[in-house]
């Protein structure tokens, strides 16, 4: 079943979503060519408690950021919790890391404001990780300008202006919610930063 429609848009950007930029609803004018749209997959990560066997590819000690690459090679940047001894770690180490991430979605109907009270409640729940450790929370919004149920994809635009992006939805739980979306809806995601509660030298390397 295909239901792709196009609103006049100030052509958007999921780069804002990828980079963690806060997007605020705004006005909308000019359609973009569907053939030229960038296609993205898994733009917003899933909620998860993850154990990762990985190599450290970067460390930012001042911000307690550690970038890890698993066997797939896909990098993940986590914030090291207070129990992680960064001084014992270095780039190139093979480690086992445990981290947590929380994601919540809200949908605003066309013409309706983003539900600030709901978002604040979600933020309040997300900022406490296991053990009562506060983590950074990012809010991301995109305007739905097209829906293709057959392809499990949506076209999103940064309401402030930019390029239209087609986003492939691969998670079955999220795919099941696509039929309830309408062109003109604003999707807001509240994503808590991945918090590593432990990063330890691996006893055995699988690399």
CSV table of C-alpha atoms in Angstrom, one decimal:
chain,number,residue,atom,x,y,z
A,1,UNK,CA,0.0,0.0,0.0
A,2,UNK,CA,1.5,3.3,-1.0
A,3,UNK,CA,0.4,6.6,0.4
A,4,UNK,CA,3.1,9.2,-0.5
A,5,UNK,CA,2.0,12.8,-0.5
A,6,UNK,CA,4.1,15.9,-0.7
A,7,UNK,CA,3.6,19.2,1.2
A,8,UNK,CA,5.1,22.4,-0.1
A,9,UNK,CA,8.3,22.4,2.0
A,10,UNK,CA,11.2,24.5,3.0
A,11,UNK,CA,13.1,21.3,2.1
A,12,UNK,CA,14.5,19.8,5.3
A,13,UNK,CA,17.3,17.9,6.9
A,14,UNK,CA,17.7,14.8,8.9
A,15,UNK,CA,21.4,15.8,9.2
A,16,UNK,CA,20.0,17.8,12.1
A,17,UNK,CA,18.7,14.6,13.5
A,18,UNK,CA,22.0,12.8,12.8
A,19,UNK,CA,24.0,15.5,14.4
A,20,UNK,CA,21.7,15.9,17.4
A,21,UNK,CA,20.6,19.4,16.5
A,22,UNK,CA,17.4,20.6,18.2
A,23,UNK,CA,14.8,21.2,15.5
A,24,UNK,CA,11.9,23.6,16.2
A,25,UNK,CA,8.6,23.6,14.2
A,26,UNK,CA,8.3,26.5,11.8
A,27,UNK,CA,6.8,27.4,8.5
A,28,UNK,CA,6.9,25.4,5.3
A,29,UNK,CA,7.2,26.6,1.3
A,30,UNK,CA,8.9,24.4,-2.1
A,31,UNK,CA,8.8,20.7,-2.9
A,32,UNK,CA,12.1,18.8,-3.5
A,33,UNK,CA,12.7,16.3,-6.3
A,34,UNK,CA,12.0,12.8,-4.9
A,35,UNK,CA,14.8,11.3,-7.1
A,36,UNK,CA,17.4,13.5,-5.5
A,37,UNK,CA,16.5,12.9,-1.9
A,38,UNK,CA,19.1,11.4,0.4
A,39,UNK,CA,17.9,8.1,1.9
A,40,UNK,CA,18.7,7.3,5.6
A,41,UNK,CA,18.2,4.2,7.7
A,42,UNK,CA,18.1,3.9,11.5
A,43,UNK,CA,18.4,7.6,12.0
A,44,UNK,CA,17.2,7.4,15.6
A,45,UNK,CA,18.6,4.5,17.6
A,46,UNK,CA,16.5,2.0,19.5
A,47,UNK,CA,16.2,2.0,23.3
A,48,UNK,CA,18.6,-0.6,24.5
A,49,UNK,CA,20.8,-2.0,27.3
A,50,UNK,CA,23.8,-3.1,25.3
A,51,UNK,CA,27.0,-5.1,25.9
A,52,UNK,CA,29.5,-4.4,23.2
A,53,UNK,CA,32.9,-6.1,22.4
A,54,UNK,CA,34.8,-3.3,20.6
A,55,UNK,CA,37.9,-1.4,19.9
A,56,UNK,CA,38.4,2.1,21.2
A,57,UNK,CA,38.9,4.4,18.3
A,58,UNK,CA,38.8,7.8,20.1
A,59,UNK,CA,38.8,9.2,23.7
A,60,UNK,CA,37.8,12.7,24.7
A,61,UNK,CA,38.8,12.8,28.3
A,62,UNK,CA,37.5,16.3,29.0
A,63,UNK,CA,34.0,15.4,27.9
A,64,UNK,CA,34.3,11.7,29.1
A,65,UNK,CA,33.4,10.6,25.5
A,66,UNK,CA,34.6,7.2,24.2
A,67,UNK,CA,34.1,6.1,20.6
A,68,UNK,CA,33.9,2.3,20.1
A,69,UNK,CA,33.8,0.2,17.0
A,70,UNK,CA,32.4,-3.3,17.1
A,71,UNK,CA,33.1,-6.2,14.7
A,72,UNK,CA,30.7,-4.5,12.2
A,73,UNK,CA,32.9,-1.5,12.2
A,74,UNK,CA,30.0,0.9,13.0
A,75,UNK,CA,31.2,3.5,15.6
A,76,UNK,CA,29.3,4.2,18.7
A,77,UNK,CA,30.1,7.2,21.0
A,78,UNK,CA,29.2,6.8,24.6
A,79,UNK,CA,29.6,8.9,27.7
A,80,UNK,CA,31.7,7.2,30.3
A,81,UNK,CA,29.9,7.0,33.7
A,82,UNK,CA,31.8,7.8,37.0
A,83,UNK,CA,32.8,4.1,37.5
A,84,UNK,CA,34.7,4.0,34.2
A,85,UNK,CA,38.4,4.6,34.7
A,86,UNK,CA,39.4,6.6,31.6
A,87,UNK,CA,43.0,6.9,32.7
A,88,UNK,CA,43.3,3.1,32.3
A,89,UNK,CA,42.1,3.2,28.7
A,90,UNK,CA,43.7,4.2,25.4
A,91,UNK,CA,42.9,4.2,21.7
A,92,UNK,CA,43.4,0.8,20.2
A,93,UNK,CA,42.4,-1.2,23.3
A,94,UNK,CA,39.9,-4.0,22.9
A,95,UNK,CA,37.2,-3.7,25.6
A,96,UNK,CA,33.9,-5.0,26.7
A,97,UNK,CA,31.5,-2.1,27.3
A,98,UNK,CA,28.0,-1.9,28.9
A,99,UNK,CA,25.9,1.1,28.1
A,100,UNK,CA,22.3,2.2,28.2
A,101,UNK,CA,20.2,4.4,25.8
A,102,UNK,CA,16.6,5.5,26.0
A,103,UNK,CA,14.4,6.7,23.2
A,104,UNK,CA,10.8,8.0,23.3
A,105,UNK,CA,8.6,9.3,20.4
A,106,UNK,CA,5.7,11.8,20.4
A,107,UNK,CA,3.5,12.8,17.4
A,108,UNK,CA,1.9,16.2,17.1
A,109,UNK,CA,-1.1,16.5,14.8
A,110,UNK,CA,-1.0,19.0,11.8
A,111,UNK,CA,-1.3,22.5,13.1
A,112,UNK,CA,-1.0,21.4,16.8
A,113,UNK,CA,2.0,22.5,18.9
A,114,UNK,CA,4.6,20.0,20.1
A,115,UNK,CA,3.4,18.7,23.5
A,116,UNK,CA,5.9,20.4,25.8
A,117,UNK,CA,4.5,18.9,29.0
A,118,UNK,CA,4.7,15.4,27.5
A,119,UNK,CA,8.3,16.0,26.4
A,120,UNK,CA,9.3,17.4,29.8
A,121,UNK,CA,7.8,14.3,31.5
A,122,UNK,CA,9.8,12.1,29.1
A,123,UNK,CA,13.0,14.0,29.7
A,124,UNK,CA,12.5,13.7,33.5
A,125,UNK,CA,12.2,9.9,33.1
A,126,UNK,CA,15.2,9.7,30.7
A,127,UNK,CA,17.7,11.7,32.6
A,128,UNK,CA,18.2,9.1,35.3
A,129,UNK,CA,20.1,6.0,34.2
A,130,UNK,CA,20.5,2.8,36.2
A,131,UNK,CA,22.2,3.7,39.5
A,132,UNK,CA,20.8,7.3,39.5
A,133,UNK,CA,23.4,8.7,37.1
A,134,UNK,CA,22.2,11.7,35.1
A,135,UNK,CA,22.8,11.6,31.3
A,136,UNK,CA,22.4,14.1,28.5
A,137,UNK,CA,19.1,14.2,26.7
A,138,UNK,CA,18.5,15.5,23.1
A,139,UNK,CA,15.2,16.5,21.6
A,140,UNK,CA,14.8,16.1,17.8
A,141,UNK,CA,11.8,17.0,15.6
A,142,UNK,CA,10.9,16.5,12.0
A,143,UNK,CA,7.9,17.3,9.9
A,144,UNK,CA,6.3,14.4,7.9
A,145,UNK,CA,6.0,15.5,4.2
A,146,UNK,CA,5.6,12.0,2.7
A,147,UNK,CA,4.6,8.4,3.7
A,148,UNK,CA,5.2,5.2,1.8
A,149,UNK,CA,3.7,2.3,3.7
A,150,UNK,CA,4.7,-0.3,1.1
A,151,UNK,CA,8.4,0.7,1.5
A,152,UNK,CA,8.1,1.4,5.3
A,153,UNK,CA,9.6,4.8,4.7
A,154,UNK,CA,8.7,8.4,5.5
A,155,UNK,CA,9.9,11.7,4.1
A,156,UNK,CA,11.0,14.2,6.8
A,157,UNK,CA,11.9,17.8,6.7
A,158,UNK,CA,13.5,20.1,9.2
A,159,UNK,CA,10.7,22.6,9.9
A,160,UNK,CA,13.3,25.4,9.9
A,161,UNK,CA,14.3,24.7,6.3
A,162,UNK,CA,16.7,22.5,4.4
A,163,UNK,CA,16.5,19.3,2.4
A,164,UNK,CA,13.8,16.6,2.4
A,165,UNK,CA,15.2,13.2,3.5
A,166,UNK,CA,13.6,9.8,3.0
A,167,UNK,CA,14.0,7.7,6.2
A,168,UNK,CA,13.7,3.9,5.9
A,169,UNK,CA,12.0,2.5,9.1
A,170,UNK,CA,13.4,-1.0,9.8
A,171,UNK,CA,12.3,-1.6,13.4
A,172,UNK,CA,9.0,-3.7,13.3
A,173,UNK,CA,7.5,-1.9,16.3
A,174,UNK,CA,8.0,1.5,14.5
A,175,UNK,CA,6.8,0.1,11.2
A,176,UNK,CA,3.5,-0.9,13.0
A,177,UNK,CA,2.9,2.7,13.9
A,178,UNK,CA,3.4,4.1,10.4
A,179,UNK,CA,-0.3,3.8,9.3
A,180,UNK,CA,-1.3,6.1,12.1
A,181,UNK,CA,1.0,8.9,10.8
A,182,UNK,CA,-0.3,11.7,8.5
A,183,UNK,CA,1.4,14.1,6.2
A,184,UNK,CA,1.8,17.3,8.3
A,185,UNK,CA,2.4,15.5,11.6
A,186,UNK,CA,5.5,16.5,13.6
A,187,UNK,CA,7.5,13.6,15.1
A,188,UNK,CA,9.5,14.5,18.2
A,189,UNK,CA,12.1,12.1,19.5
A,190,UNK,CA,13.6,12.4,23.0
A,191,UNK,CA,17.0,10.5,23.0
A,192,UNK,CA,19.1,10.0,26.1
A,193,UNK,CA,22.8,9.9,25.4
A,194,UNK,CA,24.4,6.4,25.5
A,195,UNK,CA,25.8,6.1,29.1
A,196,UNK,CA,28.6,3.5,29.6
A,197,UNK,CA,28.4,2.1,33.1
A,198,UNK,CA,31.5,0.0,32.5
A,199,UNK,CA,34.3,-0.2,29.9
A,200,UNK,CA,36.8,-3.0,30.8
A,201,UNK,CA,39.7,-4.6,29.0
A,202,UNK,CA,38.4,-7.6,27.2
A,203,UNK,CA,39.6,-11.0,28.5
A,204,UNK,CA,39.6,-12.4,25.0
A,205,UNK,CA,39.6,-10.5,21.7
A,206,UNK,CA,37.3,-11.5,18.8
A,207,UNK,CA,39.0,-9.1,16.4
